[in-house]
Coordinates of C-alpha atoms and ligand atoms in Angstrom, one line a residue:
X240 CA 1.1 19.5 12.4
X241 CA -1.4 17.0 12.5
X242 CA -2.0 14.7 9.8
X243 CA -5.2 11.8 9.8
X244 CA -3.8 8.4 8.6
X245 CA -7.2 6.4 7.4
X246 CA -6.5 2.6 8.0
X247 CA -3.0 4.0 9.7
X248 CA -3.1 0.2 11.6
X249 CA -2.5 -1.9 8.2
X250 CA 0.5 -2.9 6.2
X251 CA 1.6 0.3 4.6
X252 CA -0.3 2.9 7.2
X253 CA 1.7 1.7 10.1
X254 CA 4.9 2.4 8.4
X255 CA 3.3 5.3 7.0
X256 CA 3.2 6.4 10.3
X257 CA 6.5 5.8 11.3
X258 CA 7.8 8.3 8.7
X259 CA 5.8 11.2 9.3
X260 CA 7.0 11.0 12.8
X261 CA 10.3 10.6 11.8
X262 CA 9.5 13.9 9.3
X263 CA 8.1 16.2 12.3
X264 CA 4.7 15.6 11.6
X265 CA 2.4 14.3 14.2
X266 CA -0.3 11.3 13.2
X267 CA -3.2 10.2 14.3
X268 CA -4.5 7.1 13.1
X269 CA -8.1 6.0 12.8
X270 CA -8.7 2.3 11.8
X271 CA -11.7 0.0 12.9
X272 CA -9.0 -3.0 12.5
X273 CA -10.9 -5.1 10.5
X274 CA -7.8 -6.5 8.5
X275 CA -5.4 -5.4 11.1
X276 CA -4.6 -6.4 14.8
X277 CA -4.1 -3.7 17.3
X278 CA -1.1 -5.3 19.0
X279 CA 0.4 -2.8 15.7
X280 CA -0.3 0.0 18.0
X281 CA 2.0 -1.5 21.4
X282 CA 5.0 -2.0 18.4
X283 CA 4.3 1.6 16.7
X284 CA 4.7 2.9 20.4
X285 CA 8.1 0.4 21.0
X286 CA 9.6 1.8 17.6
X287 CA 8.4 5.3 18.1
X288 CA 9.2 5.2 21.7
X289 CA 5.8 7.5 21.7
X290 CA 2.3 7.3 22.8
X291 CA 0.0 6.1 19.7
X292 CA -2.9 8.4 18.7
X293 CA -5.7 6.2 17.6
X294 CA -9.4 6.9 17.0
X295 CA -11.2 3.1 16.5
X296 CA -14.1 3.4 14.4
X297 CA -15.5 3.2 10.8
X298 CA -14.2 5.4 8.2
X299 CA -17.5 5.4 6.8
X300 CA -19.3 6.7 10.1
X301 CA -19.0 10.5 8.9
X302 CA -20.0 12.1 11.9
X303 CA -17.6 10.0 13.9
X304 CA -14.7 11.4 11.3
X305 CA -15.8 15.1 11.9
X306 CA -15.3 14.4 15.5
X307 CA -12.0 12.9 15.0
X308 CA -10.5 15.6 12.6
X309 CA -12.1 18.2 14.8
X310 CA -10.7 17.0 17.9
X311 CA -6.9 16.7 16.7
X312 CA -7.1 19.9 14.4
X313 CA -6.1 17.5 11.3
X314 CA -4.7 19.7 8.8
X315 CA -4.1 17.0 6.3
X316 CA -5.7 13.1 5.7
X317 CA -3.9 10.6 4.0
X318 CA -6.6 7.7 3.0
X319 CA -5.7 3.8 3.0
X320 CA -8.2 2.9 4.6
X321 CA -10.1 0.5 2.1
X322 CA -10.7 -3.4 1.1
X323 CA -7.5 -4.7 -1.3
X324 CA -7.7 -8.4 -2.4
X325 CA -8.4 -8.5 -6.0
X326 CA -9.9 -11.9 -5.7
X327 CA -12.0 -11.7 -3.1
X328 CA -13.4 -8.5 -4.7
X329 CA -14.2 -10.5 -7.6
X330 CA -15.9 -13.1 -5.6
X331 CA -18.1 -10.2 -3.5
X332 CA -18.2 -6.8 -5.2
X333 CA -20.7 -5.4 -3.0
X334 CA -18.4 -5.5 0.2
X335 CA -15.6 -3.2 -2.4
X336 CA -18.3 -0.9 -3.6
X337 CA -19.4 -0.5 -0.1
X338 CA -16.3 0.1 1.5
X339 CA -13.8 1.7 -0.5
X340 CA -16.2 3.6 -2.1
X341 CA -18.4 4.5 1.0
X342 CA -15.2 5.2 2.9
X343 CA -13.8 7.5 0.5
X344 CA -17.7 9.6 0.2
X345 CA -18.0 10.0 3.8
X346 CA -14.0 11.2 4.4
X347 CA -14.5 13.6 2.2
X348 CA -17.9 15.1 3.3
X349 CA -16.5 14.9 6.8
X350 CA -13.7 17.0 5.1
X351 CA -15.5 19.6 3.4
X352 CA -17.8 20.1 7.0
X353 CA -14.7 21.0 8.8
X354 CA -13.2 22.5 5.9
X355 CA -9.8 20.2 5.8
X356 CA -9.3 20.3 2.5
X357 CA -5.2 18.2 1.7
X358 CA -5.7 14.8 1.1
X359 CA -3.4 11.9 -0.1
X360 CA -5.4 9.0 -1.1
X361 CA -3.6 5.1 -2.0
X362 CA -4.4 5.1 -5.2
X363 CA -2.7 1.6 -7.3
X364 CA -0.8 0.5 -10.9
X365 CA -3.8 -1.7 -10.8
X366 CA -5.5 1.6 -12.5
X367 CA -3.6 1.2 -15.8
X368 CA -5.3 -2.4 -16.2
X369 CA -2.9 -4.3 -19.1
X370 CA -0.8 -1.5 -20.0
X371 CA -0.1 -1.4 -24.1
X372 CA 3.8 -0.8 -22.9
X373 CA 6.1 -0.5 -19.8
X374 CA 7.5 1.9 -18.3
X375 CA 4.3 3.3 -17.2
X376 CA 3.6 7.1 -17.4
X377 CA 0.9 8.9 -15.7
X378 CA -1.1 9.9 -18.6
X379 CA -1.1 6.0 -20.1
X380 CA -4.7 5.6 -20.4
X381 CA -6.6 3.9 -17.2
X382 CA -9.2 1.0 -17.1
X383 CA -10.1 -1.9 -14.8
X384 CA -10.4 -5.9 -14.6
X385 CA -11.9 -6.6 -11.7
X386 CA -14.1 -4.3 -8.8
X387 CA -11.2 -3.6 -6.6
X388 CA -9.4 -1.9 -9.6
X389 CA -12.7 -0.3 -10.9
X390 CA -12.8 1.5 -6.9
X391 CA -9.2 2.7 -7.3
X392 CA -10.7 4.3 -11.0
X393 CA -13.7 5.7 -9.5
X394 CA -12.2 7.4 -6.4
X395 CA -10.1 9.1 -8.5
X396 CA -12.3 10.6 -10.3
X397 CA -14.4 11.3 -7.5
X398 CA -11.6 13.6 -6.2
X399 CA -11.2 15.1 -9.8
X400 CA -14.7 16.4 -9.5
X401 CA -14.1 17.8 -6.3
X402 CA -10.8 19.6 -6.8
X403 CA -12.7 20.7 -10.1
X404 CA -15.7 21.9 -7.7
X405 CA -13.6 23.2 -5.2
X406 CA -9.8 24.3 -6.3
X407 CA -8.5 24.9 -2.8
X408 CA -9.0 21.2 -2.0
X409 CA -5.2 20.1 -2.6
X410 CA -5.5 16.3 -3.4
X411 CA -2.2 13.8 -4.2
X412 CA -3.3 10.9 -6.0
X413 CA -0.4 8.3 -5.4
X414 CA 0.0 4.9 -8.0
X415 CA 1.5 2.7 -5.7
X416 CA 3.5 -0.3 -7.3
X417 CA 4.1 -3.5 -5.8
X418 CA 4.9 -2.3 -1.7
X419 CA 6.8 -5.2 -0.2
X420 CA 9.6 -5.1 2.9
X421 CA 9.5 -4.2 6.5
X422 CA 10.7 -1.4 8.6
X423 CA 14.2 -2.6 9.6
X424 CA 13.6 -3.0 13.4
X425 CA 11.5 -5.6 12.5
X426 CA 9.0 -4.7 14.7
X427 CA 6.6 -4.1 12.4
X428 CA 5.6 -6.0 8.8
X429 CA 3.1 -7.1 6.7
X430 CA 0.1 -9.8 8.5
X431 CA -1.8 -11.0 6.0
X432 CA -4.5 -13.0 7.6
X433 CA -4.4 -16.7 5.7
X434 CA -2.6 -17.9 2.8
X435 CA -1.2 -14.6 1.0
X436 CA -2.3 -14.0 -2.4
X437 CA 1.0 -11.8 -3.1
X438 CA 4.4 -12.6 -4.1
X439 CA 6.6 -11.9 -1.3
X440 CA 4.6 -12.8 1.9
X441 CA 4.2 -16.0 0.1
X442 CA 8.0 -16.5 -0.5
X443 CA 8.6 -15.6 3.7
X444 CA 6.4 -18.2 4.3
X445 CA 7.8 -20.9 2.0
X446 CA 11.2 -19.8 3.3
X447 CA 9.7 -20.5 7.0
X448 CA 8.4 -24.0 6.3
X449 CA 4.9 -22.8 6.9
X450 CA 4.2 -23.6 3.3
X451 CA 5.7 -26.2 1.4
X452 CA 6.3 -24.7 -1.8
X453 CA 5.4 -21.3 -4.2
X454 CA 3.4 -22.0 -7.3
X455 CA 5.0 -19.5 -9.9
X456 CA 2.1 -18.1 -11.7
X457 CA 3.3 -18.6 -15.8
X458 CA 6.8 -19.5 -17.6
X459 CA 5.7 -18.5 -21.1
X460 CA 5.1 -14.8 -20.5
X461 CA 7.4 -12.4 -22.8
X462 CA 9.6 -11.3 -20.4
X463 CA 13.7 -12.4 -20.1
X464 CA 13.3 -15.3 -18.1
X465 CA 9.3 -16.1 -18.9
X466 CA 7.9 -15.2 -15.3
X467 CA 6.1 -12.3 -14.8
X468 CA 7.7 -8.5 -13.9
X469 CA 6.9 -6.3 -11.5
X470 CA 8.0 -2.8 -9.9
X471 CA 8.8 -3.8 -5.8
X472 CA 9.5 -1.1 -4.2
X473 CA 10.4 -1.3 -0.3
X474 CA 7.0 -0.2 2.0
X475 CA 9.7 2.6 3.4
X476 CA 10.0 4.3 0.3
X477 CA 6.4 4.3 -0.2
X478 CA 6.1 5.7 3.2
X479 CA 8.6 8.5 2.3
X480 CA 6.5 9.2 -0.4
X481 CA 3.7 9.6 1.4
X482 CA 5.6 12.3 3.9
X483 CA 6.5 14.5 0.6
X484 CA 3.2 14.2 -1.2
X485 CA 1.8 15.7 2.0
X486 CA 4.9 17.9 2.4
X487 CA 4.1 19.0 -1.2
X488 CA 0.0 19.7 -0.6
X489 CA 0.5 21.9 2.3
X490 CA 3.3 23.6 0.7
X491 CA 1.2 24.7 -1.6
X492 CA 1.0 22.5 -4.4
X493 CA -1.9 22.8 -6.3
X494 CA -2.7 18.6 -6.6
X495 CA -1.2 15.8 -8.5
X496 CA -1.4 12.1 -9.5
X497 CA 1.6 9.8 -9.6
X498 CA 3.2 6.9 -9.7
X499 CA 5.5 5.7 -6.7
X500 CA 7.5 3.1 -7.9
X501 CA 10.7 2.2 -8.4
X502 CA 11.8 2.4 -12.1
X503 CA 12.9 -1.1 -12.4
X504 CA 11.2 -4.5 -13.0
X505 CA 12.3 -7.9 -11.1
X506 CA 11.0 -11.0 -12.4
X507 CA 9.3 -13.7 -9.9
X508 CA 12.5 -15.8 -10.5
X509 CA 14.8 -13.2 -9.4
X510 CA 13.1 -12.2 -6.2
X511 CA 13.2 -16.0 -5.2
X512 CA 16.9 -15.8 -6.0
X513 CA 17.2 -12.7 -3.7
X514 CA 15.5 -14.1 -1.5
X515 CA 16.9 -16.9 -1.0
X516 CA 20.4 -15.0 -0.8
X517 CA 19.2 -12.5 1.9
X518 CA 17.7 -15.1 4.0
X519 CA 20.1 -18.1 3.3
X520 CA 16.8 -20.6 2.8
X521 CA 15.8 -22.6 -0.1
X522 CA 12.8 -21.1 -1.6
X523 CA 11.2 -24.1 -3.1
X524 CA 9.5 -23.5 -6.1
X525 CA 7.9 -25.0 -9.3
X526 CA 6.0 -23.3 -12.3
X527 CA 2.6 -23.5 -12.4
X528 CA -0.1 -21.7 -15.1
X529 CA -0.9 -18.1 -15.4
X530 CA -2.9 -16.6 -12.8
X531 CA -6.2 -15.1 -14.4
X532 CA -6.3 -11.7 -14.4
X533 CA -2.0 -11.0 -14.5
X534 CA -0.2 -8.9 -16.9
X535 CA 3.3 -10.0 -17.9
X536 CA 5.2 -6.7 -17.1
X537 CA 4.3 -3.4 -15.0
X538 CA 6.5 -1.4 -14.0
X539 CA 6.6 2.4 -13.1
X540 CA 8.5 5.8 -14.6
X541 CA 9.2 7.0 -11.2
X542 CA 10.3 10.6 -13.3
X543 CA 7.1 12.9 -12.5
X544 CA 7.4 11.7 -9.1
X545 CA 10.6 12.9 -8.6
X546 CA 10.3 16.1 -10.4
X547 CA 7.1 16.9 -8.5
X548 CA 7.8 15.9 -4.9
X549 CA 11.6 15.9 -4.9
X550 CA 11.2 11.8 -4.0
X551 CA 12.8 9.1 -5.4
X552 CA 12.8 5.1 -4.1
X553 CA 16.3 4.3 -2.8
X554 CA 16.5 0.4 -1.1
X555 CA 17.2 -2.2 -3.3
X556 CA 15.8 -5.6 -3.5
X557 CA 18.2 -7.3 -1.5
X558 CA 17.0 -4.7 1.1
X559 CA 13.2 -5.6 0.6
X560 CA 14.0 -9.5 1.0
X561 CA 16.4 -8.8 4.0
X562 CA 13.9 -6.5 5.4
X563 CA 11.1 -8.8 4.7
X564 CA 13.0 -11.8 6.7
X565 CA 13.4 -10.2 9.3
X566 CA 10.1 -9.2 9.8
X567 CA 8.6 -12.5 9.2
X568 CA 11.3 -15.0 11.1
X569 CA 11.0 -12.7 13.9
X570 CA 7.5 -12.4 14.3
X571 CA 6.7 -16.3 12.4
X572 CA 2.7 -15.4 13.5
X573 CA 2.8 -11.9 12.8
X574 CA 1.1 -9.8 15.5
X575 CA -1.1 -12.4 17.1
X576 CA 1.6 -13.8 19.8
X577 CA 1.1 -10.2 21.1
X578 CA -1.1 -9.8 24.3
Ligands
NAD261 P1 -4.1 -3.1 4.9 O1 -5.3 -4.0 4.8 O2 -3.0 -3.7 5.6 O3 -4.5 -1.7 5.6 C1 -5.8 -1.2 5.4 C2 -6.3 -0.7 6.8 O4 -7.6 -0.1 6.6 C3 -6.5 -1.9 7.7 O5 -5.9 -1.6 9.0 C4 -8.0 -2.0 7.9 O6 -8.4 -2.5 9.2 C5 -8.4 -0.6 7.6 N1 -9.8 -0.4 7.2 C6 -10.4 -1.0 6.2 N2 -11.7 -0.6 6.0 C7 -11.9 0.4 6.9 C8 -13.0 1.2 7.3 N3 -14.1 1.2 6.7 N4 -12.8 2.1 8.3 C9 -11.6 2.2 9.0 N5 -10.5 1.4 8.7 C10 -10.7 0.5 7.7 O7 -3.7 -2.7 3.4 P2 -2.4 -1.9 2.9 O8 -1.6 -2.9 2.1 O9 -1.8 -1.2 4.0 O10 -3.1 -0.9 1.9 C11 -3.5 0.4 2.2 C12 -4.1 1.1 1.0 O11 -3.2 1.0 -0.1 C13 -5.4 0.4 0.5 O12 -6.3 1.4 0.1 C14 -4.9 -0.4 -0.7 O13 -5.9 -0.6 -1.6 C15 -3.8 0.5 -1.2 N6 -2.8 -0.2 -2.0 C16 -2.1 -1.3 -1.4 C17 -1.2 -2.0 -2.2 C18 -0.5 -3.2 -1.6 O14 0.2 -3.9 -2.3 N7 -0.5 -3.4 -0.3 C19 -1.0 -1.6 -3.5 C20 -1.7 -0.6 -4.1 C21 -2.6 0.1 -3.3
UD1_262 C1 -1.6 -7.6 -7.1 C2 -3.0 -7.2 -7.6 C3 -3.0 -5.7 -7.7 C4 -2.6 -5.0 -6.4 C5 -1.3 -5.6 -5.9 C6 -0.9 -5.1 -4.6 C7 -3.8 -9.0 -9.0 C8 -4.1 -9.5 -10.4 N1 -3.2 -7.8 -8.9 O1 -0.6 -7.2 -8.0 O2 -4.2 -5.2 -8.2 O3 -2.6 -3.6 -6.5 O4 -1.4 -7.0 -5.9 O5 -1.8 -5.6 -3.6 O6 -4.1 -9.7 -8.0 N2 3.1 -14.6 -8.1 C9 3.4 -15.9 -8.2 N3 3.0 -16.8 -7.2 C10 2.3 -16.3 -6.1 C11 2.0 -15.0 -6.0 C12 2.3 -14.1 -7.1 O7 4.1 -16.3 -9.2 O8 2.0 -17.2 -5.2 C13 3.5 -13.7 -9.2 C14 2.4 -13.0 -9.9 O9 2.0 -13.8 -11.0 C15 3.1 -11.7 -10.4 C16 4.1 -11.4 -9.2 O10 4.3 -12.7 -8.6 O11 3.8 -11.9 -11.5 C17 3.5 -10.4 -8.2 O12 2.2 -10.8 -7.7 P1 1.5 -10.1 -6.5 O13 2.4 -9.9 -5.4 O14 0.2 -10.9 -6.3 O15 1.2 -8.7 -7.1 P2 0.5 -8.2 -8.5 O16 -0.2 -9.4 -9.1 O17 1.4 -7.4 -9.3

């Protein structure tokens, strides 16, 4: 069965890829690379040991998509494709609205022409904005902070409207948490282009020497150790999540929206520890203020997930940090030493 993976190239697509394989499912990805390198493709193919299916183009190029789910008979899409730095959506809205918003319009009128009609779409904990308590449940109320976030709101209810117009579409909104990790071959990782703005590629980095120290955004938040919590969960388990969402859609399940996270907060402090333990580096470190915009805890009740799509996250964070060394001592450039 053939399943369309929107942005499949990026961070969480390419592992997202990896697991439908794995599940049976054939994938074809369609990305126009803008923040990914196609050397991804050569290393999907090395840890697939199978050719790559990729259509290069624009996800907002509608009759290019109708060709593409046309020509491979897609019977289900799962959309990442989409913009994701919070600052730098903050700093040039328009490029969000235009893209994640654009992308999302034209995938599904490409979908309704063909009449595909499953889709899975990367939805984020970023829709719950400051959430009043933790763990979060699906039916917390939503609100945004900046225009990445306010994208992630309105999608959503772009698809509510649509299932509402049309109840056989079969739609899995999915909340993901904070994806971190690496598939363990170590082949394939996360490449963020510049100085990351997250926790964990940061922390590889330090550990490398490439950067000579993390800043730890706030001391003085309410939490056990006063650094900020969040839900990590490894970009594996998110993948498997992705595999029974769309499992779950064309089994006939009639649409959903949940959370894929992992149940349990880590502090900033205690993924440095981890860190440091899993990759036997000094992870130098010093507090510095609150970052504008951060919330001191999020973290996920993973329940309806589990009761509606039989998933449930299972690697630890020693796993994430091992995982994520590997990745990133292997490959110290990410994909660009790659021909
Ligand atoms: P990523 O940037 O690594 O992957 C996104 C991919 O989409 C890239 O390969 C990019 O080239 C492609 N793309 C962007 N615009 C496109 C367009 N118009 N047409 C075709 N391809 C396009 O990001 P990721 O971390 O893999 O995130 C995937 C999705 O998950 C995004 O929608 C993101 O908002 C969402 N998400 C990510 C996180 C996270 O922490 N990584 C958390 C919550 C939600
Ligand atoms: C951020 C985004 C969120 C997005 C998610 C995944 C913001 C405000 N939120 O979440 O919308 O869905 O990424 O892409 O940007 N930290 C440090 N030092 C650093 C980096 C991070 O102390 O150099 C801390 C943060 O304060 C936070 C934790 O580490 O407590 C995790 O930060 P990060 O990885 O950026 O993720 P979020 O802020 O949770």
């Amino acid at each position: 069965m053939n399943i369309l993976l929107t942005g499949g190239a990026g961070y969480i697509g390419s592992h997202t890829y990896v697991a439908l394989l794995e599940a049976g499912y054939t994938p074809v990805i369609l990305d126009n690379f803008s923040n990914s390198h196609p050397a991804v493709l050569g290393r999907l193919q090395r840890v697939t040991d199978r050719q790559v299916l990729c259509e290069t183009g624009d996800v907002r190029d509608t009759a290019f998509v109708q060709d593409v789910l046309r020509k491979h008979s897609i019977q289900a899409v799962i959309h990442l494709a989409g913009d994701k730095a919070v600052g730098e959506s903050v700093a040039n809205p328009l490029k969000y609205y235009f893209n994640n918003l654009g992308g999302a319009i034209s995938l599904m009128q490409a979908m309704q022409a063909v009449d595909c009609k499953v889709l899975v779409f990367s939805s984020s904990a970023t829709v719950y904005g400051d959430p009043a308590s933790v763990p979060i449940a699906e039916h917390f109320p939503r609100s945004h902070t900046n225009p990445y976030g306010h994208t992630k709101l309105v999608i959503e209810d772009m698809l509510a409207a649509q299932s509402a117009a049309r109840p056989d579409w079969k739609v899995a909104v999915l909340r993901y948490f904070n994806p971190v990790g690496a598939h363990a071959c170590g082949l394939i990782g996360e490449d963020p282009a510049g100085i990351p703005n997250n926790l964990m590629p940061y922390i590889s980095r330090v550990a490398l020497g490439q950067l000579p120290f993390l800043e730890v955004f706030g001391g003085d938040y309410p939490t056990p150790d006063g650094t900020g919590v969040r839900d990590y969960i490894h970009v594996c388990d998110l993948a498997e999540g992705h595999v029974a969402a769309v499992r779950a859609m064309l089994g006939g399940s009639s649409g959903m929206q949940v959370n894929l996270g992992t149940g349990r907060g880590y502090s900033v402090l205690e993924v440095v520890r981890a860190f440091e333990q899993a990759s036997g580096r000094t992870v130098r470190h010093r507090i510095a203020p609150r970052r504008p915009g951060d919330v001191a805890q999020c973290y996920a009740n993973p329940g309806l997930a589990r009761q509606q799509l039989g998933w449930q996250a299972r690697r630890t964070l020693e796993q994430m940090c091992a995982d994520a060394w590997r990745w990133q001592s292997g490959n110290p450039n990410g994909y660009r030493d790659d021909a």
